[in-house]
């Protein structure tokens, strides 16, 4: 008997992975297959203890019409109990039972088991048991930590790998746009990618322009575009984005100084430029460099400069960061930071926030 358990904090990814696995085993119409028994684990009217009982009853019954059958406890809510302090005793009892009657139970010939459901923490004793047990496969699919310093890089890497696996190409700037637009929402990411796959066929290359045409309007993505326009000295582009972005922010977040949040986003972009200048000096990037500069760097640079963020970026992304930073001399960058500080002072002291932000965009373009 082979037991497969799929869990983690990413509910959408867990459900998608389990369905993909069953589709590989039995085809797209798996729900009509006689060799597959599905026990609903997400029925809100049925406690997780009862769905586990039904699952065990099927698991202990040998196959009748074929040599092998699969019993799937689909989207089981039992693992979620581990995250609820009020259900600590219930969860402990349920997980002990799962360990004894499912994980450690003697195999039934011809029976394969699949359990999926979000909530299982990789640090829990049950997870460690699953990883060490024989004839058990466990996958823990967690949402990325948005507070992590390399969150965007993780998302870009994950997006690029997913698109490549689908037989398409994703340009670095398009990957960054999608990472900003979808964040850690895997379901939304998959939906946007499916739209893009249809849109770019047969060329099979997803560009930033294609993302702008197809991806649903998203505050995070447009905020990223605004910061990019400012760092690239694209004054007209930044002004064009400002009004629709503010309108969406007010609709989404209600009252509050939304202009100030955009100002902080711009401050972050210029802080990145300051850091990039330092990283460029460390790597001795010449005044004239091309898109292939970082592709041609010796691998020893990563060992010599382990904290240099340019070396952890996609080579083309590193080139674009340096290209943006090169537009700002130390003098113009110092002036830009002074302008941002002054704009913040005006906003918090009662000045018209949108007017202040519009003037800031124009002044930054003149630095």
mmCIF file of C-alpha atoms in Angstrom:
data_model
loop_
_atom_site.group_PDB
_atom_site.id
_atom_site.type_symbol
_atom_site.label_atom_id
_atom_site.label_comp_id
_atom_site.label_asym_id
_atom_site.label_seq_id
_atom_site.Cartn_x
_atom_site.Cartn_y
_atom_site.Cartn_z
ATOM 1 C CA UNK A 1 0.000 0.000 0.000
ATOM 2 C CA UNK A 2 1.422 3.376 -1.009
ATOM 3 C CA UNK A 3 0.262 6.442 0.907
ATOM 4 C CA UNK A 4 0.606 9.903 -0.618
ATOM 5 C CA UNK A 5 -0.070 12.973 1.529
ATOM 6 C CA UNK A 6 -0.199 16.478 0.054
ATOM 7 C CA UNK A 7 -0.549 19.439 2.400
ATOM 8 C CA UNK A 8 0.941 22.782 3.403
ATOM 9 C CA UNK A 9 -0.242 26.373 3.737
ATOM 10 C CA UNK A 10 -0.999 26.899 0.019
ATOM 11 C CA UNK A 11 -4.546 25.566 -0.258
ATOM 12 C CA UNK A 12 -4.860 26.234 -4.007
ATOM 13 C CA UNK A 13 -1.552 24.517 -4.780
ATOM 14 C CA UNK A 14 -2.479 21.512 -2.614
ATOM 15 C CA UNK A 15 -5.800 21.042 -4.404
ATOM 16 C CA UNK A 16 -4.236 21.558 -7.823
ATOM 17 C CA UNK A 17 -1.421 19.085 -7.134
ATOM 18 C CA UNK A 18 -3.726 16.330 -5.868
ATOM 19 C CA UNK A 19 -6.049 16.689 -8.846
ATOM 20 C CA UNK A 20 -3.107 16.640 -11.242
ATOM 21 C CA UNK A 21 -1.837 13.443 -9.614
ATOM 22 C CA UNK A 22 -5.211 11.689 -9.880
ATOM 23 C CA UNK A 23 -5.519 12.862 -13.500
ATOM 24 C CA UNK A 24 -2.135 11.276 -14.251
ATOM 25 C CA UNK A 25 -3.342 8.017 -12.739
ATOM 26 C CA UNK A 26 -6.848 7.808 -14.170
ATOM 27 C CA UNK A 27 -7.305 10.492 -16.834
ATOM 28 C CA UNK A 28 -9.386 13.652 -16.983
ATOM 29 C CA UNK A 29 -12.650 11.815 -16.219
ATOM 30 C CA UNK A 30 -11.264 10.173 -13.094
ATOM 31 C CA UNK A 31 -14.531 10.670 -11.188
ATOM 32 C CA UNK A 32 -16.126 8.013 -13.413
ATOM 33 C CA UNK A 33 -13.397 5.448 -12.808
ATOM 34 C CA UNK A 34 -14.418 2.305 -10.886
ATOM 35 C CA UNK A 35 -10.889 1.905 -9.500
ATOM 36 C CA UNK A 36 -11.031 5.234 -7.668
ATOM 37 C CA UNK A 37 -13.028 5.830 -4.489
ATOM 38 C CA UNK A 38 -13.361 9.478 -3.437
ATOM 39 C CA UNK A 39 -14.206 10.466 0.123
ATOM 40 C CA UNK A 40 -15.075 14.136 0.484
ATOM 41 C CA UNK A 41 -13.014 15.638 3.265
ATOM 42 C CA UNK A 42 -14.278 19.201 2.836
ATOM 43 C CA UNK A 43 -17.973 18.608 3.493
ATOM 44 C CA UNK A 44 -18.788 21.228 6.136
ATOM 45 C CA UNK A 45 -21.674 19.145 7.462
ATOM 46 C CA UNK A 46 -19.396 16.171 8.157
ATOM 47 C CA UNK A 47 -16.745 16.404 10.938
ATOM 48 C CA UNK A 48 -13.202 15.413 9.910
ATOM 49 C CA UNK A 49 -13.421 12.406 12.268
ATOM 50 C CA UNK A 50 -16.343 10.993 10.296
ATOM 51 C CA UNK A 51 -14.704 11.531 6.892
ATOM 52 C CA UNK A 52 -11.616 9.771 8.273
ATOM 53 C CA UNK A 53 -13.819 6.867 9.367
ATOM 54 C CA UNK A 54 -15.264 6.570 5.865
ATOM 55 C CA UNK A 55 -11.785 6.774 4.351
ATOM 56 C CA UNK A 56 -10.461 4.006 6.632
ATOM 57 C CA UNK A 57 -13.434 1.804 5.883
ATOM 58 C CA UNK A 58 -12.687 2.031 2.155
ATOM 59 C CA UNK A 59 -8.926 1.737 2.678
ATOM 60 C CA UNK A 60 -9.272 -1.574 4.536
ATOM 61 C CA UNK A 61 -11.437 -3.097 1.813
ATOM 62 C CA UNK A 62 -9.472 -4.947 -0.904
ATOM 63 C CA UNK A 63 -10.288 -4.191 -4.557
ATOM 64 C CA UNK A 64 -13.005 -6.394 -6.059
ATOM 65 C CA UNK A 65 -13.058 -5.664 -9.775
ATOM 66 C CA UNK A 66 -9.358 -5.098 -10.472
ATOM 67 C CA UNK A 67 -5.925 -5.732 -9.028
ATOM 68 C CA UNK A 68 -5.570 -2.214 -7.608
ATOM 69 C CA UNK A 69 -7.742 0.627 -6.389
ATOM 70 C CA UNK A 70 -7.098 4.109 -5.034
ATOM 71 C CA UNK A 71 -8.918 5.673 -2.099
ATOM 72 C CA UNK A 72 -8.707 9.465 -2.078
ATOM 73 C CA UNK A 73 -9.560 11.514 1.018
ATOM 74 C CA UNK A 74 -10.088 14.709 -0.946
ATOM 75 C CA UNK A 75 -9.394 18.145 0.572
ATOM 76 C CA UNK A 76 -9.542 16.834 4.135
ATOM 77 C CA UNK A 77 -10.161 19.543 6.742
ATOM 78 C CA UNK A 78 -8.496 17.543 9.527
ATOM 79 C CA UNK A 79 -5.048 19.059 9.055
ATOM 80 C CA UNK A 80 -6.505 22.547 9.534
ATOM 81 C CA UNK A 81 -7.335 21.674 13.142
ATOM 82 C CA UNK A 82 -3.618 21.746 13.894
ATOM 83 C CA UNK A 83 -3.651 25.524 13.370
ATOM 84 C CA UNK A 84 -6.592 26.218 15.691
ATOM 85 C CA UNK A 85 -5.604 26.664 19.336
ATOM 86 C CA UNK A 86 -9.184 26.065 20.493
ATOM 87 C CA UNK A 87 -9.072 22.617 18.867
ATOM 88 C CA UNK A 88 -5.674 21.569 20.234
ATOM 89 C CA UNK A 89 -6.856 18.465 22.095
ATOM 90 C CA UNK A 90 -9.180 17.389 19.295
ATOM 91 C CA UNK A 91 -6.443 17.902 16.713
ATOM 92 C CA UNK A 92 -3.885 15.949 18.748
ATOM 93 C CA UNK A 93 -6.247 13.012 19.152
ATOM 94 C CA UNK A 94 -7.172 13.067 15.476
ATOM 95 C CA UNK A 95 -3.544 13.261 14.304
ATOM 96 C CA UNK A 96 -2.518 10.437 16.651
ATOM 97 C CA UNK A 97 -5.257 8.338 15.154
ATOM 98 C CA UNK A 98 -4.200 9.283 11.620
ATOM 99 C CA UNK A 99 -0.619 8.286 12.464
ATOM 100 C CA UNK A 100 -1.589 4.913 13.935
ATOM 101 C CA UNK A 101 -4.405 3.855 11.596
ATOM 102 C CA UNK A 102 -3.207 5.357 8.305
ATOM 103 C CA UNK A 103 0.560 5.904 8.377
ATOM 104 C CA UNK A 104 1.641 2.963 10.554
ATOM 105 C CA UNK A 105 -1.136 0.565 9.554
ATOM 106 C CA UNK A 106 -0.119 -2.637 7.738
ATOM 107 C CA UNK A 107 -0.670 -2.349 3.992
ATOM 108 C CA UNK A 108 -3.705 -3.807 2.263
ATOM 109 C CA UNK A 109 -2.626 -5.494 -0.996
ATOM 110 C CA UNK A 110 -3.746 -3.588 -4.083
ATOM 111 C CA UNK A 111 -4.844 -0.451 -2.199
ATOM 112 C CA UNK A 112 -3.253 2.943 -2.808
ATOM 113 C CA UNK A 113 -4.131 5.882 -0.555
ATOM 114 C CA UNK A 114 -4.142 9.607 -1.265
ATOM 115 C CA UNK A 115 -4.878 12.315 1.294
ATOM 116 C CA UNK A 116 -4.773 16.029 0.559
ATOM 117 C CA UNK A 117 -5.762 19.063 2.572
ATOM 118 C CA UNK A 118 -4.119 22.308 3.596
ATOM 119 C CA UNK A 119 -2.824 22.952 7.088
ATOM 120 C CA UNK A 120 -0.035 20.469 7.817
ATOM 121 C CA UNK A 121 3.098 22.215 9.072
ATOM 122 C CA UNK A 122 6.455 20.787 8.055
ATOM 123 C CA UNK A 123 7.670 21.168 11.657
ATOM 124 C CA UNK A 124 4.917 19.009 13.170
ATOM 125 C CA UNK A 125 5.640 15.520 14.482
ATOM 126 C CA UNK A 126 3.168 14.017 12.031
ATOM 127 C CA UNK A 127 5.052 15.489 9.064
ATOM 128 C CA UNK A 128 8.338 14.108 10.374
ATOM 129 C CA UNK A 129 6.695 10.693 10.766
ATOM 130 C CA UNK A 130 5.366 10.825 7.208
ATOM 131 C CA UNK A 131 8.798 11.712 5.834
ATOM 132 C CA UNK A 132 10.494 8.857 7.648
ATOM 133 C CA UNK A 133 7.852 6.164 7.078
ATOM 134 C CA UNK A 134 8.242 3.489 4.434
ATOM 135 C CA UNK A 135 5.916 3.448 1.410
ATOM 136 C CA UNK A 136 4.858 7.040 2.122
ATOM 137 C CA UNK A 137 5.250 10.065 -0.136
ATOM 138 C CA UNK A 138 4.635 13.508 1.339
ATOM 139 C CA UNK A 139 4.566 16.903 -0.364
ATOM 140 C CA UNK A 140 4.381 20.120 1.672
ATOM 141 C CA UNK A 141 3.343 23.061 -0.499
ATOM 142 C CA UNK A 142 3.631 26.334 1.387
ATOM 143 C CA UNK A 143 2.817 29.895 0.426
ATOM 144 C CA UNK A 144 5.974 31.964 0.027
ATOM 145 C CA UNK A 145 6.747 34.375 2.845
ATOM 146 C CA UNK A 146 5.961 37.847 1.492
ATOM 147 C CA UNK A 147 8.122 39.330 4.250
ATOM 148 C CA UNK A 148 11.194 37.499 3.015
ATOM 149 C CA UNK A 149 13.858 39.682 1.423
ATOM 150 C CA UNK A 150 13.989 37.477 -1.662
ATOM 151 C CA UNK A 151 10.203 37.059 -2.034
ATOM 152 C CA UNK A 152 10.046 38.676 -5.476
ATOM 153 C CA UNK A 153 13.046 36.682 -6.691
ATOM 154 C CA UNK A 154 11.402 33.454 -5.490
ATOM 155 C CA UNK A 155 8.197 34.341 -7.317
ATOM 156 C CA UNK A 156 10.023 35.266 -10.516
ATOM 157 C CA UNK A 157 11.992 32.014 -10.442
ATOM 158 C CA UNK A 158 8.843 29.997 -9.784
ATOM 159 C CA UNK A 159 6.921 31.755 -12.564
ATOM 160 C CA UNK A 160 9.721 31.245 -15.078
ATOM 161 C CA UNK A 161 9.931 27.540 -14.253
ATOM 162 C CA UNK A 162 6.159 27.101 -14.514
ATOM 163 C CA UNK A 163 5.980 28.848 -17.884
ATOM 164 C CA UNK A 164 8.958 26.877 -19.216
ATOM 165 C CA UNK A 165 7.299 23.605 -18.157
ATOM 166 C CA UNK A 166 4.238 24.638 -20.189
ATOM 167 C CA UNK A 167 6.411 25.107 -23.291
ATOM 168 C CA UNK A 168 6.441 28.903 -23.299
ATOM 169 C CA UNK A 169 9.013 31.630 -22.675
ATOM 170 C CA UNK A 170 8.684 34.484 -20.190
ATOM 171 C CA UNK A 171 10.771 37.644 -20.502
ATOM 172 C CA UNK A 172 12.341 38.839 -17.207
ATOM 173 C CA UNK A 173 10.339 42.078 -17.034
ATOM 174 C CA UNK A 174 7.116 40.156 -17.716
ATOM 175 C CA UNK A 175 7.991 37.737 -14.906
ATOM 176 C CA UNK A 176 8.453 40.627 -12.498
ATOM 177 C CA UNK A 177 5.163 42.208 -13.587
ATOM 178 C CA UNK A 178 3.306 38.925 -13.038
ATOM 179 C CA UNK A 179 4.985 38.415 -9.667
ATOM 180 C CA UNK A 180 3.753 41.853 -8.576
ATOM 181 C CA UNK A 181 0.280 41.277 -10.026
ATOM 182 C CA UNK A 182 -0.393 37.834 -8.539
ATOM 183 C CA UNK A 183 1.715 37.818 -5.369
ATOM 184 C CA UNK A 184 1.321 34.500 -3.569
ATOM 185 C CA UNK A 185 -2.133 33.764 -5.039
ATOM 186 C CA UNK A 186 -1.413 30.579 -7.015
ATOM 187 C CA UNK A 187 -4.977 30.251 -8.287
ATOM 188 C CA UNK A 188 -4.864 33.756 -9.754
ATOM 189 C CA UNK A 189 -1.410 33.161 -11.190
ATOM 190 C CA UNK A 190 -2.594 30.027 -12.990
ATOM 191 C CA UNK A 191 -5.650 31.826 -14.328
ATOM 192 C CA UNK A 192 -3.589 34.747 -15.675
ATOM 193 C CA UNK A 193 -1.055 32.382 -17.253
ATOM 194 C CA UNK A 194 -3.780 30.408 -19.036
ATOM 195 C CA UNK A 195 -5.038 33.669 -20.557
ATOM 196 C CA UNK A 196 -1.518 34.602 -21.610
ATOM 197 C CA UNK A 197 -0.845 31.181 -23.163
ATOM 198 C CA UNK A 198 -3.857 31.656 -25.423
ATOM 199 C CA UNK A 199 -2.974 35.269 -26.178
ATOM 200 C CA UNK A 200 0.664 34.767 -27.242
ATOM 201 C CA UNK A 201 0.239 31.536 -29.228
ATOM 202 C CA UNK A 202 1.804 30.561 -31.584
ATOM 203 C CA UNK A 203 4.849 32.764 -30.790
ATOM 204 C CA UNK A 204 4.912 31.302 -27.259
ATOM 205 C CA UNK A 205 6.814 34.214 -25.747
ATOM 206 C CA UNK A 206 5.126 36.183 -22.956
ATOM 207 C CA UNK A 207 6.296 39.796 -22.952
ATOM 208 C CA UNK A 208 5.594 42.743 -20.678
ATOM 209 C CA UNK A 209 3.361 44.220 -23.386
ATOM 210 C CA UNK A 210 1.309 41.003 -23.481
ATOM 211 C CA UNK A 211 0.906 41.143 -19.689
ATOM 212 C CA UNK A 212 -0.318 44.721 -19.877
ATOM 213 C CA UNK A 213 -2.851 43.722 -22.536
ATOM 214 C CA UNK A 214 -4.173 40.580 -20.836
ATOM 215 C CA UNK A 215 -3.562 40.508 -17.080
ATOM 216 C CA UNK A 216 -6.461 41.867 -15.035
ATOM 217 C CA UNK A 217 -5.822 45.346 -13.637
ATOM 218 C CA UNK A 218 -4.082 45.006 -10.308
ATOM 219 C CA UNK A 219 -3.003 47.709 -7.878
ATOM 220 C CA UNK A 220 0.268 45.974 -7.010
ATOM 221 C CA UNK A 221 1.245 45.581 -10.659
ATOM 222 C CA UNK A 222 0.465 49.177 -11.579
ATOM 223 C CA UNK A 223 2.227 50.418 -8.440
ATOM 224 C CA UNK A 224 5.279 48.447 -9.612
ATOM 225 C CA UNK A 225 4.965 50.093 -13.035
ATOM 226 C CA UNK A 226 4.778 53.546 -11.432
ATOM 227 C CA UNK A 227 7.992 52.942 -9.471
ATOM 228 C CA UNK A 228 9.659 51.597 -12.630
ATOM 229 C CA UNK A 229 8.592 54.635 -14.630
ATOM 230 C CA UNK A 230 10.057 56.965 -11.995
ATOM 231 C CA UNK A 231 13.372 55.110 -11.849
ATOM 232 C CA UNK A 232 13.541 55.151 -15.653
ATOM 233 C CA UNK A 233 12.810 58.915 -15.750
ATOM 234 C CA UNK A 234 9.620 58.280 -17.714
ATOM 235 C CA UNK A 235 7.689 61.308 -16.427
ATOM 236 C CA UNK A 236 4.813 61.046 -18.920
ATOM 237 C CA UNK A 237 4.315 57.345 -18.171
ATOM 238 C CA UNK A 238 4.327 57.925 -14.401
ATOM 239 C CA UNK A 239 1.765 60.747 -14.642
ATOM 240 C CA UNK A 240 -0.483 58.616 -16.862
ATOM 241 C CA UNK A 241 -0.475 55.809 -14.268
ATOM 242 C CA UNK A 242 -1.095 58.029 -11.265
ATOM 243 C CA UNK A 243 -4.802 58.855 -11.612
ATOM 244 C CA UNK A 244 -6.120 55.314 -12.356
ATOM 245 C CA UNK A 245 -3.887 53.937 -9.626
ATOM 246 C CA UNK A 246 -5.185 56.367 -7.001
ATOM 247 C CA UNK A 247 -8.759 55.662 -8.078
ATOM 248 C CA UNK A 248 -8.232 51.928 -7.606
ATOM 249 C CA UNK A 249 -6.477 52.371 -4.275
ATOM 250 C CA UNK A 250 -9.352 54.424 -2.912
ATOM 251 C CA UNK A 251 -11.896 51.898 -4.155
ATOM 252 C CA UNK A 252 -9.931 48.992 -2.692
ATOM 253 C CA UNK A 253 -8.724 50.467 0.584
ATOM 254 C CA UNK A 254 -11.248 53.205 1.263
ATOM 255 C CA UNK A 255 -10.192 56.287 3.185
ATOM 256 C CA UNK A 256 -6.624 57.186 3.997
ATOM 257 C CA UNK A 257 -3.704 58.947 2.381
ATOM 258 C CA UNK A 258 -3.125 56.655 -0.589
ATOM 259 C CA UNK A 259 -0.720 59.185 -2.102
ATOM 260 C CA UNK A 260 1.544 58.685 0.897
ATOM 261 C CA UNK A 261 1.652 54.921 0.339
ATOM 262 C CA UNK A 262 2.671 55.551 -3.282
ATOM 263 C CA UNK A 263 5.334 57.959 -2.060
ATOM 264 C CA UNK A 264 6.776 55.233 0.180
ATOM 265 C CA UNK A 265 6.767 52.867 -2.796
ATOM 266 C CA UNK A 266 8.725 55.453 -4.818
ATOM 267 C CA UNK A 267 11.126 55.921 -1.907
ATOM 268 C CA UNK A 268 11.716 52.174 -1.943
ATOM 269 C CA UNK A 269 12.517 52.275 -5.672
ATOM 270 C CA UNK A 270 15.099 55.010 -5.155
ATOM 271 C CA UNK A 271 16.547 53.170 -2.179
ATOM 272 C CA UNK A 272 17.061 50.220 -4.545
ATOM 273 C CA UNK A 273 18.868 52.538 -6.970
ATOM 274 C CA UNK A 274 21.216 53.674 -4.180
ATOM 275 C CA UNK A 275 21.968 50.039 -3.327
ATOM 276 C CA UNK A 276 22.456 49.175 -6.985
ATOM 277 C CA UNK A 277 25.083 51.912 -7.298
ATOM 278 C CA UNK A 278 26.963 50.296 -4.444
ATOM 279 C CA UNK A 279 26.663 46.824 -5.942
ATOM 280 C CA UNK A 280 27.863 48.117 -9.314
ATOM 281 C CA UNK A 281 30.948 49.656 -7.720
ATOM 282 C CA UNK A 282 31.682 46.405 -5.918
ATOM 283 C CA UNK A 283 31.546 44.457 -9.189
ATOM 284 C CA UNK A 284 33.370 47.222 -11.086
ATOM 285 C CA UNK A 285 30.623 47.467 -13.691
ATOM 286 C CA UNK A 286 31.992 49.689 -16.499
ATOM 287 C CA UNK A 287 30.230 52.846 -17.664
ATOM 288 C CA UNK A 288 29.338 51.108 -20.905
ATOM 289 C CA UNK A 289 27.903 47.638 -20.453
ATOM 290 C CA UNK A 290 25.541 45.496 -22.501
ATOM 291 C CA UNK A 291 22.663 43.077 -21.793
ATOM 292 C CA UNK A 292 25.105 40.150 -21.675
ATOM 293 C CA UNK A 293 27.421 41.655 -19.038
ATOM 294 C CA UNK A 294 26.144 39.519 -16.150
ATOM 295 C CA UNK A 295 25.940 36.375 -18.303
ATOM 296 C CA UNK A 296 29.672 36.678 -18.893
ATOM 297 C CA UNK A 297 30.720 37.164 -15.254
ATOM 298 C CA UNK A 298 32.875 34.414 -13.801
ATOM 299 C CA UNK A 299 31.068 32.143 -11.328
ATOM 300 C CA UNK A 300 33.660 33.008 -8.664
ATOM 301 C CA UNK A 301 32.003 36.416 -8.225
ATOM 302 C CA UNK A 302 29.168 34.833 -6.218
ATOM 303 C CA UNK A 303 31.679 33.423 -3.755
ATOM 304 C CA UNK A 304 33.583 36.697 -3.518
ATOM 305 C CA UNK A 305 30.485 38.877 -3.114
ATOM 306 C CA UNK A 306 27.788 36.707 -1.463
ATOM 307 C CA UNK A 307 25.671 39.726 -0.400
ATOM 308 C CA UNK A 308 25.626 41.410 -3.804
ATOM 309 C CA UNK A 309 21.976 41.283 -4.913
ATOM 310 C CA UNK A 310 22.825 41.773 -8.576
ATOM 311 C CA UNK A 311 24.418 38.315 -8.597
ATOM 312 C CA UNK A 312 21.227 36.694 -7.284
ATOM 313 C CA UNK A 313 19.031 38.279 -9.982
ATOM 314 C CA UNK A 314 18.335 36.962 -13.446
ATOM 315 C CA UNK A 315 21.223 38.332 -15.594
ATOM 316 C CA UNK A 316 18.858 40.409 -17.722
ATOM 317 C CA UNK A 317 17.100 41.766 -14.640
ATOM 318 C CA UNK A 318 20.475 42.726 -13.162
ATOM 319 C CA UNK A 319 21.287 44.518 -16.413
ATOM 320 C CA UNK A 320 17.980 46.447 -16.279
ATOM 321 C CA UNK A 321 18.588 47.457 -12.663
ATOM 322 C CA UNK A 322 22.033 48.763 -13.568
ATOM 323 C CA UNK A 323 20.600 50.490 -16.627
ATOM 324 C CA UNK A 324 18.087 52.347 -14.443
ATOM 325 C CA UNK A 325 20.721 53.178 -11.831
ATOM 326 C CA UNK A 326 23.031 54.533 -14.537
ATOM 327 C CA UNK A 327 20.419 57.168 -15.379
ATOM 328 C CA UNK A 328 20.983 58.698 -11.953
ATOM 329 C CA UNK A 329 24.279 60.346 -11.046
ATOM 330 C CA UNK A 330 25.117 60.566 -7.320
ATOM 331 C CA UNK A 331 24.179 64.258 -7.429
ATOM 332 C CA UNK A 332 20.800 63.734 -9.127
ATOM 333 C CA UNK A 333 20.066 60.797 -6.841
ATOM 334 C CA UNK A 334 20.772 62.911 -3.747
ATOM 335 C CA UNK A 335 18.439 65.609 -5.072
ATOM 336 C CA UNK A 336 15.728 63.014 -5.807
ATOM 337 C CA UNK A 337 15.878 61.716 -2.238
ATOM 338 C CA UNK A 338 15.622 65.293 -0.916
ATOM 339 C CA UNK A 339 12.555 65.869 -3.114
ATOM 340 C CA UNK A 340 10.900 62.700 -1.791
ATOM 341 C CA UNK A 341 11.612 63.734 1.812
ATOM 342 C CA UNK A 342 10.166 67.212 1.173
ATOM 343 C CA UNK A 343 7.067 65.732 -0.494
ATOM 344 C CA UNK A 344 6.492 63.519 2.528
ATOM 345 C CA UNK A 345 6.784 66.548 4.841
ATOM 346 C CA UNK A 346 4.176 68.422 2.790
ATOM 347 C CA UNK A 347 1.760 65.486 2.790
ATOM 348 C CA UNK A 348 1.860 64.886 6.543
ATOM 349 C CA UNK A 349 1.603 68.617 7.292
ATOM 350 C CA UNK A 350 -1.672 69.018 5.424
ATOM 351 C CA UNK A 351 -0.716 69.840 1.843
ATOM 352 C CA UNK A 352 -2.807 68.559 -1.072
ATOM 353 C CA UNK A 353 -1.441 64.989 -1.435
ATOM 354 C CA UNK A 354 -2.262 64.400 -5.100
ATOM 355 C CA UNK A 355 -0.963 67.808 -6.161
ATOM 356 C CA UNK A 356 2.211 67.173 -4.133
ATOM 357 C CA UNK A 357 2.704 63.778 -5.753
ATOM 358 C CA UNK A 358 2.140 65.135 -9.262
ATOM 359 C CA UNK A 359 4.705 67.894 -8.662
ATOM 360 C CA UNK A 360 7.147 65.361 -7.275
ATOM 361 C CA UNK A 361 6.898 63.241 -10.438
ATOM 362 C CA UNK A 362 7.593 66.292 -12.597
ATOM 363 C CA UNK A 363 10.496 67.443 -10.395
ATOM 364 C CA UNK A 364 12.053 63.967 -10.390
ATOM 365 C CA UNK A 365 12.022 64.025 -14.168
ATOM 366 C CA UNK A 366 14.034 67.256 -14.079
ATOM 367 C CA UNK A 367 16.746 66.021 -11.685
#
